[in-house]
Amino acid sequence: MLYDQGCILASTAGPFTIGRRLLTGALAASLLAAPATAQQVPQRVAPPPVVPTVPAQPSMALPELTDAQAEQLAVLLDKDSVAQGLRADSAPHATKLDRDALVGAALDHAKAVHAGRLDTADFQLQWGIRPQAYDPRPGFIDALKRDRLAAWIASLPPPYAGYDALAAGLARYHGIADAGGWTALSAGPELKLGSSGKQVLALRQRLAIEDPQLDVKGDKFDTALSEAVSRAQRRYGLNPAGVVGSQTIAALNVPVEARIRQIMANMERWRWLPAQIEKNRVQVNIAAAVLTVFDGDAPVMSMKAVTGRPGDETPMLVSRIHSVVLNPPWNVPSSIANRELWPKEKKKPGYLKANGFRIIDTGDGGKRLQQSSEKSALGKFKFDFDNQFAVYLHDTPAQAGFSRFDRLASHGCVRLEKPADLAKLLMRTTPEWTPAAIDATIADGKTVRAKLADQVAVYLLYWTAFANANGVVSFRDDPYKWDGTLASKIEARSATQALAAR
């Protein structure tokens, strides 16, 4: 019997710290989650012009706004708060503000768009990515002096094509909402090729709202409709069989307003990323359970993964893979041993020995378990990178899990569908570790730590909504309920700031 191949998060790790973030209630927006391939994060090909900044001084005085500047700024902020997902509705908010309040709103808007809306204390432990400190005052002052407010506003968002694509998708879904959204489909028998009737017509009309390739007319379930169903199922992370059952109906019935808030939640997480993303990197979408390797900002390898189940969440983090352990033993976390393995040994004596576990004295009166490399739950490859959660990427002898579309089943680590391919790709610049040498070491069975000549950046990211360059948005379930948690924290931060401003 193979034991669960995951690992568990370290509970003693301390939080990161960053500079304090400010937030006003006017900029907070509620976010939800709802039930689509790995998200790419290349830099923009042509980022908007960035207004030059200088180091901020504590006494830096903000200049007075002219009438024209005040009017322009009010319009820009109102429009951009919708475009950047700071407000759930797209209706104009014509609010009269005095000059001081307008300046404050501009600075708060800049912080929210550039670095997110949370304070340090709002981040929970597993959200192991923090936005960089950011002071908007120098850029704002320079923009006022040079009359370049529009360029300054345009320079604020994260400089990534993935963010831009989500922003385009957000605009598209706002348009759908403004047009009335969609009507929920009623439950009924499975719909497939050959079906016909009112249910099929309703399905076709619903799909056509998000899929312009589909003709809205017709009550026949033909090949074109089947292909549209498959496209929708891929966007939602479902089995693209082209047959409509309860899962597909549930995904199609998520209200457009919830989809908008889901996009907004993911745009917020984009703002936490570093100012520069390494062009050569390994990237995991935790919610979609997919790993992608980028070389020169282009995807060169992709594979299925198994990520942490709810309760044993895979954390968001940024690190660097520094070594690959070949034929790794498994040093079992005490929490897993106490919760699952020791009870199995008690119930069935000999279980541990039969599954390759040995008991090791810790030297302080305690005992820990280690599973031999021959039977290791980590398989033949373990990819190590420094992090406070004690998680890593690894192989697994249990391949059946990769055939599932819902692949959140580990204790927090990330299991890989094709670890040998990844190891050979990452070690291609390490002369002594040729593919033949890797294969020979694996066949020998000896545990060896292979240090990479060139460390490779690794990003574990939580995307429940992501879009392609055309603004076509894919969605995933929010398995950890982090979208909803994020919404609550933003709302609480907004309320706190609103009270402080009174």
Coordinates of C-alpha atoms in Angstrom, one line a residue:
M1 CA 0.0 0.0 0.0
L2 CA 1.4 3.4 -1.0
Y3 CA 1.2 6.1 1.6
D4 CA 0.1 9.7 0.7
Q5 CA 3.0 11.3 -1.2
G6 CA 2.5 14.8 0.1
C7 CA 4.2 16.7 2.9
I8 CA 2.8 19.0 5.5
L9 CA 3.4 22.7 6.1
A10 CA 5.7 23.7 8.9
S11 CA 3.7 25.3 11.6
T12 CA 6.6 27.2 13.3
A13 CA 7.4 29.5 10.3
G14 CA 7.1 33.2 11.0
P15 CA 5.5 35.8 8.6
F16 CA 7.3 38.1 6.3
T17 CA 7.1 41.8 7.0
I18 CA 6.6 44.8 4.6
G19 CA 5.9 48.4 5.0
R20 CA 2.4 49.5 6.0
R21 CA -0.3 49.7 3.4
L22 CA -3.1 52.3 3.5
L23 CA -6.6 51.8 2.2
T24 CA -9.8 53.7 2.0
G25 CA -13.3 52.4 2.1
A26 CA -14.1 54.0 -1.2
L27 CA -11.6 51.7 -2.9
A28 CA -12.5 48.4 -1.3
A29 CA -14.5 45.9 -3.4
S30 CA -16.0 42.7 -2.2
L31 CA -14.7 39.5 -3.9
L32 CA -16.1 36.0 -4.1
A33 CA -14.9 32.7 -5.4
A34 CA -16.4 30.2 -7.8
P35 CA -15.6 27.2 -9.9
A36 CA -10.2 26.8 -15.9
T37 CA -4.3 25.6 -17.9
A38 CA -1.4 27.1 -16.1
Q39 CA -1.3 30.9 -16.1
Q40 CA 1.7 32.6 -17.8
V41 CA 3.3 35.6 -16.2
P42 CA 5.6 37.2 -18.9
Q43 CA 6.4 40.8 -18.7
R44 CA 4.4 43.1 -21.0
V45 CA 5.9 43.4 -24.5
A46 CA 5.4 47.2 -24.3
P47 CA 4.6 48.5 -20.8
P48 CA 2.9 51.9 -20.4
P49 CA 5.2 54.8 -20.0
V50 CA 6.3 55.0 -16.3
V51 CA 6.6 58.5 -14.8
P52 CA 10.1 58.9 -13.3
T53 CA 10.2 58.9 -9.5
V54 CA 12.6 60.1 -6.9
P55 CA 13.1 58.9 -3.3
A56 CA 10.3 60.1 -1.2
Q57 CA 11.0 62.5 1.7
P58 CA 8.9 62.6 4.8
S59 CA 8.2 66.3 4.4
M60 CA 7.5 66.0 0.6
A61 CA 4.8 68.6 0.0
L62 CA 2.0 67.8 -2.4
P63 CA 1.3 70.6 -4.9
E64 CA -2.1 72.2 -5.3
L65 CA -4.3 70.7 -8.0
T66 CA -5.6 73.1 -10.7
D67 CA -9.2 73.0 -11.6
A68 CA -8.4 71.1 -14.8
Q69 CA -6.2 68.6 -13.0
A70 CA -8.9 68.0 -10.3
E71 CA -11.5 67.4 -12.9
Q72 CA -9.2 65.1 -14.9
L73 CA -8.1 63.1 -11.9
A74 CA -11.6 62.5 -10.7
V75 CA -12.6 61.0 -14.1
L76 CA -9.4 59.0 -14.3
L77 CA -9.8 57.5 -10.8
D78 CA -13.5 56.6 -11.4
K79 CA -12.8 54.9 -14.7
D80 CA -9.6 53.1 -13.5
S81 CA -11.1 51.8 -10.3
V82 CA -13.4 49.7 -12.5
A83 CA -10.7 48.7 -15.0
Q84 CA -8.4 47.5 -12.3
G85 CA -11.0 45.6 -10.4
L86 CA -11.2 47.8 -7.3
R87 CA -15.0 48.1 -7.7
A88 CA -17.4 45.3 -8.6
D89 CA -19.9 47.4 -10.6
S90 CA -19.1 49.4 -13.7
A91 CA -21.6 52.2 -13.3
P92 CA -20.0 55.7 -13.1
H93 CA -19.6 57.0 -9.5
A94 CA -19.8 60.8 -9.9
T95 CA -18.5 61.8 -6.4
K96 CA -17.6 65.3 -5.5
L97 CA -14.4 65.5 -3.5
D98 CA -12.5 68.5 -2.2
R99 CA -8.9 68.9 -3.4
D100 CA -7.3 67.3 -0.3
A101 CA -9.7 64.3 -0.4
L102 CA -9.1 63.9 -4.1
V103 CA -5.3 63.8 -3.6
G104 CA -5.7 61.2 -0.8
A105 CA -8.0 59.1 -3.1
A106 CA -5.3 59.3 -5.8
L107 CA -2.6 58.1 -3.5
D108 CA -4.8 55.3 -2.1
H109 CA -5.7 54.2 -5.6
A110 CA -2.1 54.1 -6.6
K111 CA -1.2 51.9 -3.7
A112 CA -4.2 49.6 -4.3
V113 CA -3.4 49.1 -8.0
H114 CA 0.4 48.8 -7.7
A115 CA 0.8 46.9 -4.4
G116 CA -2.6 45.6 -3.3
R117 CA -5.1 46.6 -0.7
L118 CA -3.9 44.5 2.3
D119 CA -1.8 45.5 5.3
T120 CA 1.0 43.2 6.5
A121 CA -1.2 41.9 9.3
D122 CA -3.9 40.8 6.9
F123 CA -1.8 38.2 5.2
Q124 CA -2.3 34.6 6.4
L125 CA 0.7 32.4 6.8
Q126 CA 0.2 30.4 3.6
W127 CA 0.1 33.5 1.5
G128 CA 3.9 33.5 1.4
I129 CA 4.2 36.3 -1.2
R130 CA 4.3 40.0 -0.1
P131 CA 4.1 43.1 -2.3
Q132 CA 7.1 45.3 -2.3
A133 CA 7.0 48.6 -0.4
Y134 CA 5.7 51.4 -2.6
D135 CA 5.4 55.1 -2.1
P136 CA 3.2 56.8 -4.8
R137 CA 4.0 60.4 -3.8
P138 CA 7.1 61.0 -5.9
G139 CA 5.4 59.7 -9.1
F140 CA 2.2 61.6 -8.4
I141 CA 4.0 64.9 -7.8
D142 CA 6.1 64.5 -10.9
A143 CA 2.9 63.7 -12.9
L144 CA 1.2 66.9 -11.6
K145 CA 4.2 69.0 -12.4
R146 CA 4.5 67.6 -16.0
D147 CA 0.8 67.4 -16.5
R148 CA 1.0 63.6 -17.1
L149 CA -1.7 62.2 -14.8
A150 CA -3.1 59.8 -17.4
A151 CA 0.4 58.3 -18.0
W152 CA 1.0 58.0 -14.3
I153 CA -2.3 56.1 -13.8
A154 CA -1.5 53.8 -16.7
S155 CA 1.9 53.0 -15.2
L156 CA 0.5 51.7 -11.9
P157 CA -0.7 48.1 -12.7
P158 CA 1.7 45.1 -12.4
P159 CA 3.8 44.9 -15.6
Y160 CA 2.7 41.5 -16.6
A161 CA 0.8 40.3 -19.7
G162 CA -1.2 37.9 -17.5
Y163 CA -2.6 40.8 -15.5
D164 CA -3.4 42.7 -18.6
A165 CA -5.3 39.7 -20.0
L166 CA -7.3 39.4 -16.8
A167 CA -8.1 43.2 -16.9
A168 CA -9.4 42.7 -20.5
G169 CA -11.4 39.7 -19.3
L170 CA -12.8 41.8 -16.5
A171 CA -14.0 44.4 -19.0
R172 CA -15.6 41.7 -21.0
Y173 CA -17.5 40.3 -18.0
H174 CA -18.6 43.7 -17.0
G175 CA -20.1 44.1 -20.4
I176 CA -21.9 40.8 -20.0
A177 CA -23.2 41.9 -16.6
D178 CA -24.4 45.2 -18.0
A179 CA -26.3 43.3 -20.8
G180 CA -28.1 41.3 -18.1
G181 CA -25.8 38.4 -17.5
W182 CA -27.2 34.9 -18.1
T183 CA -30.1 32.8 -16.9
A184 CA -29.4 29.7 -14.8
L185 CA -29.9 26.4 -16.6
S186 CA -32.4 24.0 -15.0
A187 CA -31.3 20.5 -14.0
G188 CA -32.4 17.7 -16.2
P189 CA -31.2 14.6 -18.0
E190 CA -27.7 14.5 -19.6
L191 CA -27.4 16.5 -22.8
K192 CA -25.2 15.1 -25.6
L193 CA -25.1 14.7 -29.4
G194 CA -28.5 13.9 -30.7
S195 CA -30.4 15.7 -27.8
S196 CA -32.9 18.4 -28.8
G197 CA -35.5 20.6 -27.3
K198 CA -35.8 23.6 -25.0
Q199 CA -33.0 22.5 -22.7
V200 CA -30.6 22.4 -25.7
L201 CA -31.7 25.8 -26.9
A202 CA -31.2 27.3 -23.4
L203 CA -27.7 25.6 -23.2
R204 CA -26.8 27.0 -26.6
Q205 CA -27.9 30.5 -25.6
R206 CA -26.0 30.3 -22.3
L207 CA -22.7 29.1 -24.0
A208 CA -22.9 31.8 -26.7
I209 CA -22.7 34.6 -24.1
E210 CA -19.1 33.6 -23.3
D211 CA -18.3 31.9 -26.6
P212 CA -18.8 34.0 -29.7
Q213 CA -17.8 31.1 -32.0
L214 CA -21.2 29.5 -31.2
D215 CA -24.4 30.3 -33.2
V216 CA -27.1 31.2 -30.7
K217 CA -29.9 29.7 -32.8
G218 CA -31.0 26.1 -32.8
D219 CA -32.4 23.5 -30.4
K220 CA -30.3 20.6 -31.8
F221 CA -27.3 19.3 -30.0
D222 CA -25.0 19.1 -33.0
T223 CA -21.2 18.9 -33.4
A224 CA -20.7 22.6 -33.1
L225 CA -22.6 22.6 -29.8
S226 CA -20.6 19.7 -28.6
E227 CA -17.3 21.5 -29.4
A228 CA -18.5 24.6 -27.6
V229 CA -19.4 22.5 -24.6
S230 CA -15.8 21.0 -24.6
R231 CA -14.3 24.5 -24.8
A232 CA -16.4 25.6 -21.8
Q233 CA -15.4 22.5 -19.9
R234 CA -11.7 23.2 -20.5
R235 CA -12.2 26.8 -19.3
Y236 CA -13.8 25.4 -16.1
G237 CA -11.2 22.6 -15.6
L238 CA -13.7 19.9 -16.2
N239 CA -13.5 16.7 -18.4
P240 CA -13.9 18.1 -21.9
A241 CA -16.1 15.3 -23.1
G242 CA -18.7 17.5 -24.8
V243 CA -21.5 16.0 -22.7
V244 CA -23.4 18.2 -20.3
G245 CA -24.1 16.8 -16.8
S246 CA -24.5 18.2 -13.3
Q247 CA -20.9 19.5 -13.0
T248 CA -21.0 21.4 -16.2
I249 CA -24.5 22.8 -15.3
A250 CA -23.1 24.0 -11.9
A251 CA -20.2 25.8 -13.6
L252 CA -22.4 27.4 -16.1
N253 CA -24.8 28.6 -13.4
V254 CA -22.3 30.5 -11.4
P255 CA -23.6 34.1 -11.7
V256 CA -21.6 36.6 -13.8
E257 CA -21.3 38.8 -10.7
A258 CA -19.4 36.0 -9.0
R259 CA -17.2 35.5 -12.0
I260 CA -16.4 39.3 -11.9
R261 CA -15.4 39.1 -8.2
Q262 CA -13.4 36.0 -8.9
I263 CA -11.4 37.9 -11.5
M264 CA -10.9 40.7 -9.1
A265 CA -9.5 38.4 -6.4
N266 CA -6.9 37.1 -8.8
M267 CA -6.0 40.6 -10.0
E268 CA -5.3 41.4 -6.4
R269 CA -2.9 38.5 -6.0
W270 CA -1.0 39.6 -9.2
R271 CA -0.1 42.8 -7.3
W272 CA 1.8 40.8 -4.7
L273 CA 4.4 39.5 -7.2
P274 CA 7.9 40.9 -7.5
A275 CA 8.5 43.8 -9.9
Q276 CA 10.5 41.5 -12.1
I277 CA 9.7 37.8 -12.8
E278 CA 12.6 35.6 -13.9
K279 CA 12.2 34.7 -17.5
N280 CA 13.6 31.2 -16.8
R281 CA 11.4 29.7 -14.1
V282 CA 9.3 26.8 -12.9
Q283 CA 5.7 27.9 -12.2
V284 CA 2.9 26.0 -10.5
N285 CA -0.8 27.0 -10.6
I286 CA -1.9 25.5 -7.3
A287 CA -5.6 25.7 -7.9
A288 CA -5.4 24.2 -11.4
A289 CA -2.7 21.7 -10.3
V290 CA -0.5 22.3 -13.3
L291 CA 3.3 22.9 -13.6
T292 CA 4.8 24.9 -16.4
V293 CA 8.5 25.6 -17.2
F294 CA 9.4 28.9 -18.9
D295 CA 12.6 29.4 -20.8
G296 CA 13.2 33.0 -21.9
D297 CA 9.6 33.8 -20.9
A298 CA 8.2 31.1 -23.3
P299 CA 6.6 27.9 -22.0
V300 CA 8.7 24.9 -22.9
M301 CA 7.3 22.2 -20.7
S302 CA 4.0 21.6 -19.0
M303 CA 2.7 18.7 -16.8
K304 CA 0.0 17.8 -14.5
A305 CA 0.6 18.1 -10.8
V306 CA -1.1 17.1 -7.5
T307 CA -1.3 19.9 -5.0
G308 CA -2.4 20.2 -1.4
R309 CA -5.9 19.2 -0.4
P310 CA -8.0 21.7 1.6
G311 CA -6.6 21.6 5.2
D312 CA -3.1 20.8 3.9
E313 CA -2.8 23.8 1.5
T314 CA 0.1 24.3 -0.8
P315 CA 1.4 27.7 0.1
M316 CA 2.0 30.6 -2.3
L317 CA 5.7 31.4 -2.5
V318 CA 8.7 32.4 -4.5
S319 CA 12.0 30.7 -4.2
R320 CA 14.8 29.0 -6.2
I321 CA 15.4 25.3 -6.9
H322 CA 19.0 24.7 -5.8
S323 CA 19.2 20.9 -6.0
V324 CA 17.6 17.7 -7.1
V325 CA 17.7 14.7 -4.8
L326 CA 17.8 11.4 -6.8
N327 CA 16.4 8.3 -5.0
P328 CA 15.3 10.4 -2.0
P329 CA 14.2 8.8 1.3
W330 CA 11.1 10.3 2.9
N331 CA 11.6 11.9 6.3
V332 CA 8.1 11.8 7.6
P333 CA 6.8 15.0 9.3
S334 CA 5.8 14.2 12.9
S335 CA 2.3 15.4 12.3
I336 CA 1.7 12.9 9.6
A337 CA 3.4 10.1 11.6
N338 CA 1.3 10.8 14.7
R339 CA -1.9 11.3 12.8
E340 CA -1.7 8.4 10.4
L341 CA 1.3 6.1 10.5
W342 CA 1.7 5.3 14.1
P343 CA -2.0 4.4 14.4
K344 CA -1.7 2.1 11.4
E345 CA 1.2 0.3 13.0
K346 CA -0.8 -0.1 16.2
K347 CA -3.7 -1.4 14.3
K348 CA -1.6 -3.8 12.2
P349 CA 1.8 -4.5 13.7
G350 CA 4.5 -4.8 11.0
Y351 CA 2.9 -2.2 8.7
L352 CA 5.8 0.2 9.0
K353 CA 8.4 -2.4 8.2
A354 CA 6.4 -3.8 5.3
N355 CA 6.2 -0.3 3.8
G356 CA 9.9 0.5 4.1
F357 CA 9.8 2.7 7.2
R358 CA 12.5 2.7 9.9
I359 CA 12.2 4.2 13.3
I360 CA 15.0 6.7 14.2
D361 CA 15.8 7.9 17.7
T362 CA 15.8 11.7 17.7
G363 CA 18.2 12.0 20.6
D364 CA 15.8 13.8 22.9
G365 CA 13.6 10.8 23.9
G366 CA 11.5 11.1 20.8
K367 CA 11.3 9.0 17.6
R368 CA 10.8 9.8 14.0
L369 CA 10.1 7.8 10.8
Q370 CA 12.0 7.6 7.6
Q371 CA 10.9 5.7 4.5
S372 CA 13.6 4.0 2.5
S373 CA 14.4 5.3 -1.0
E374 CA 13.3 1.9 -2.4
K375 CA 9.8 2.5 -1.3
S376 CA 9.8 6.2 -0.8
A377 CA 6.5 8.1 -1.2
L378 CA 8.7 10.8 -2.9
G379 CA 9.5 8.5 -5.8
K380 CA 12.8 8.9 -7.6
F381 CA 13.1 12.7 -7.7
K382 CA 12.8 15.5 -5.1
F383 CA 13.3 19.2 -6.1
D384 CA 14.5 21.3 -3.2
F385 CA 14.1 25.0 -2.7
D386 CA 14.4 27.1 0.5
N387 CA 11.1 28.1 2.0
Q388 CA 9.6 28.5 5.5
F389 CA 6.9 25.8 4.8
A390 CA 9.1 22.8 4.3
V391 CA 7.4 22.0 0.9
Y392 CA 9.0 20.8 -2.3
L393 CA 8.3 19.3 -5.7
H394 CA 8.6 15.5 -6.0
D395 CA 7.9 12.4 -8.0
T396 CA 5.3 9.8 -6.8
P397 CA 4.8 6.1 -7.3
A398 CA 1.1 6.7 -7.4
Q399 CA 0.4 7.8 -10.9
A400 CA -3.4 7.3 -10.9
G401 CA -3.9 10.7 -9.3
F402 CA -2.8 12.4 -12.5
S403 CA -5.8 11.0 -14.5
R404 CA -8.2 13.1 -12.3
F405 CA -9.3 16.6 -13.2
D406 CA -9.5 17.4 -9.5
R407 CA -6.0 16.9 -8.3
L408 CA -5.8 18.4 -4.9
A409 CA -4.8 15.5 -2.7
S410 CA -1.3 16.0 -1.2
H411 CA -0.3 17.1 2.3
G412 CA 1.0 20.4 0.8
C413 CA 3.9 19.4 -1.4
V414 CA 3.6 19.3 -5.2
R415 CA 3.7 15.9 -6.9
L416 CA 4.8 15.8 -10.6
E417 CA 3.5 13.8 -13.5
K418 CA 6.9 13.9 -15.4
P419 CA 9.6 14.5 -12.8
A420 CA 12.4 12.9 -14.8
D421 CA 11.8 15.3 -17.7
L422 CA 11.9 18.2 -15.4
A423 CA 15.1 17.0 -13.7
K424 CA 16.9 16.6 -17.0
L425 CA 15.8 20.0 -18.2
L426 CA 16.9 21.8 -15.0
M427 CA 20.3 20.0 -14.9
R428 CA 21.1 20.6 -18.6
T429 CA 23.6 23.3 -17.5
T430 CA 25.2 21.1 -14.9
P431 CA 28.0 19.3 -16.8
E432 CA 28.3 16.2 -14.6
W433 CA 24.6 15.5 -14.7
T434 CA 23.9 14.4 -18.3
P435 CA 20.7 12.6 -19.0
A436 CA 22.7 9.3 -19.1
A437 CA 24.2 10.1 -15.7
I438 CA 20.8 10.8 -14.2
D439 CA 19.4 7.6 -15.5
A440 CA 22.4 5.6 -14.2
T441 CA 22.1 7.1 -10.7
I442 CA 18.4 6.3 -10.6
A443 CA 19.0 2.7 -11.7
D444 CA 21.8 2.3 -9.1
G445 CA 19.3 3.3 -6.3
K446 CA 21.8 5.3 -4.3
T447 CA 20.6 8.5 -2.8
V448 CA 22.5 11.5 -4.3
R449 CA 21.9 15.2 -3.9
A450 CA 22.7 16.9 -7.3
K451 CA 23.4 20.5 -6.9
L452 CA 22.3 22.7 -9.9
A453 CA 25.0 24.8 -11.5
D454 CA 22.3 27.4 -12.2
Q455 CA 19.5 27.7 -9.7
V456 CA 16.1 28.1 -11.2
A457 CA 13.3 30.3 -9.9
V458 CA 10.2 28.6 -8.7
Y459 CA 6.8 30.2 -8.2
L460 CA 3.9 28.5 -6.5
L461 CA 0.9 30.7 -7.3
Y462 CA -2.9 30.4 -6.7
W463 CA -4.9 31.3 -9.8
T464 CA -8.6 30.6 -9.8
A465 CA -9.1 32.9 -12.8
F466 CA -6.7 33.5 -15.6
A467 CA -7.0 34.7 -19.2
N468 CA -5.2 34.4 -22.6
A469 CA -4.2 37.4 -24.7
N470 CA -7.7 37.6 -26.2
G471 CA -9.2 38.1 -22.8
V472 CA -10.8 34.6 -22.8
V473 CA -11.0 33.8 -19.1
S474 CA -10.6 30.3 -17.6
F475 CA -11.9 29.6 -14.1
R476 CA -11.2 27.0 -11.4
D477 CA -12.9 26.3 -8.1
D478 CA -11.6 28.1 -5.1
P479 CA -10.6 24.9 -3.2
Y480 CA -9.0 26.8 -0.2
K481 CA -11.6 29.5 -0.1
W482 CA -8.8 32.0 -0.4
D483 CA -10.8 34.2 -2.7
G484 CA -13.5 34.6 -0.1
T485 CA -11.0 35.1 2.7
L486 CA -9.3 37.8 0.6
A487 CA -12.6 39.6 0.1
S488 CA -13.3 39.5 3.8
K489 CA -9.9 40.9 4.7
I490 CA -10.2 43.7 2.1
E491 CA -13.6 44.6 3.5
A492 CA -12.3 44.6 7.1
R493 CA -9.3 46.7 6.1
S494 CA -11.6 49.1 4.3
A495 CA -13.9 49.4 7.4
T496 CA -10.9 50.1 9.7
Q497 CA -9.5 52.8 7.4
A498 CA -13.0 54.4 7.1
L499 CA -13.3 54.6 10.9
A500 CA -9.8 56.0 11.2
A501 CA -10.6 58.7 8.6
R502 CA -13.6 60.0 10.6

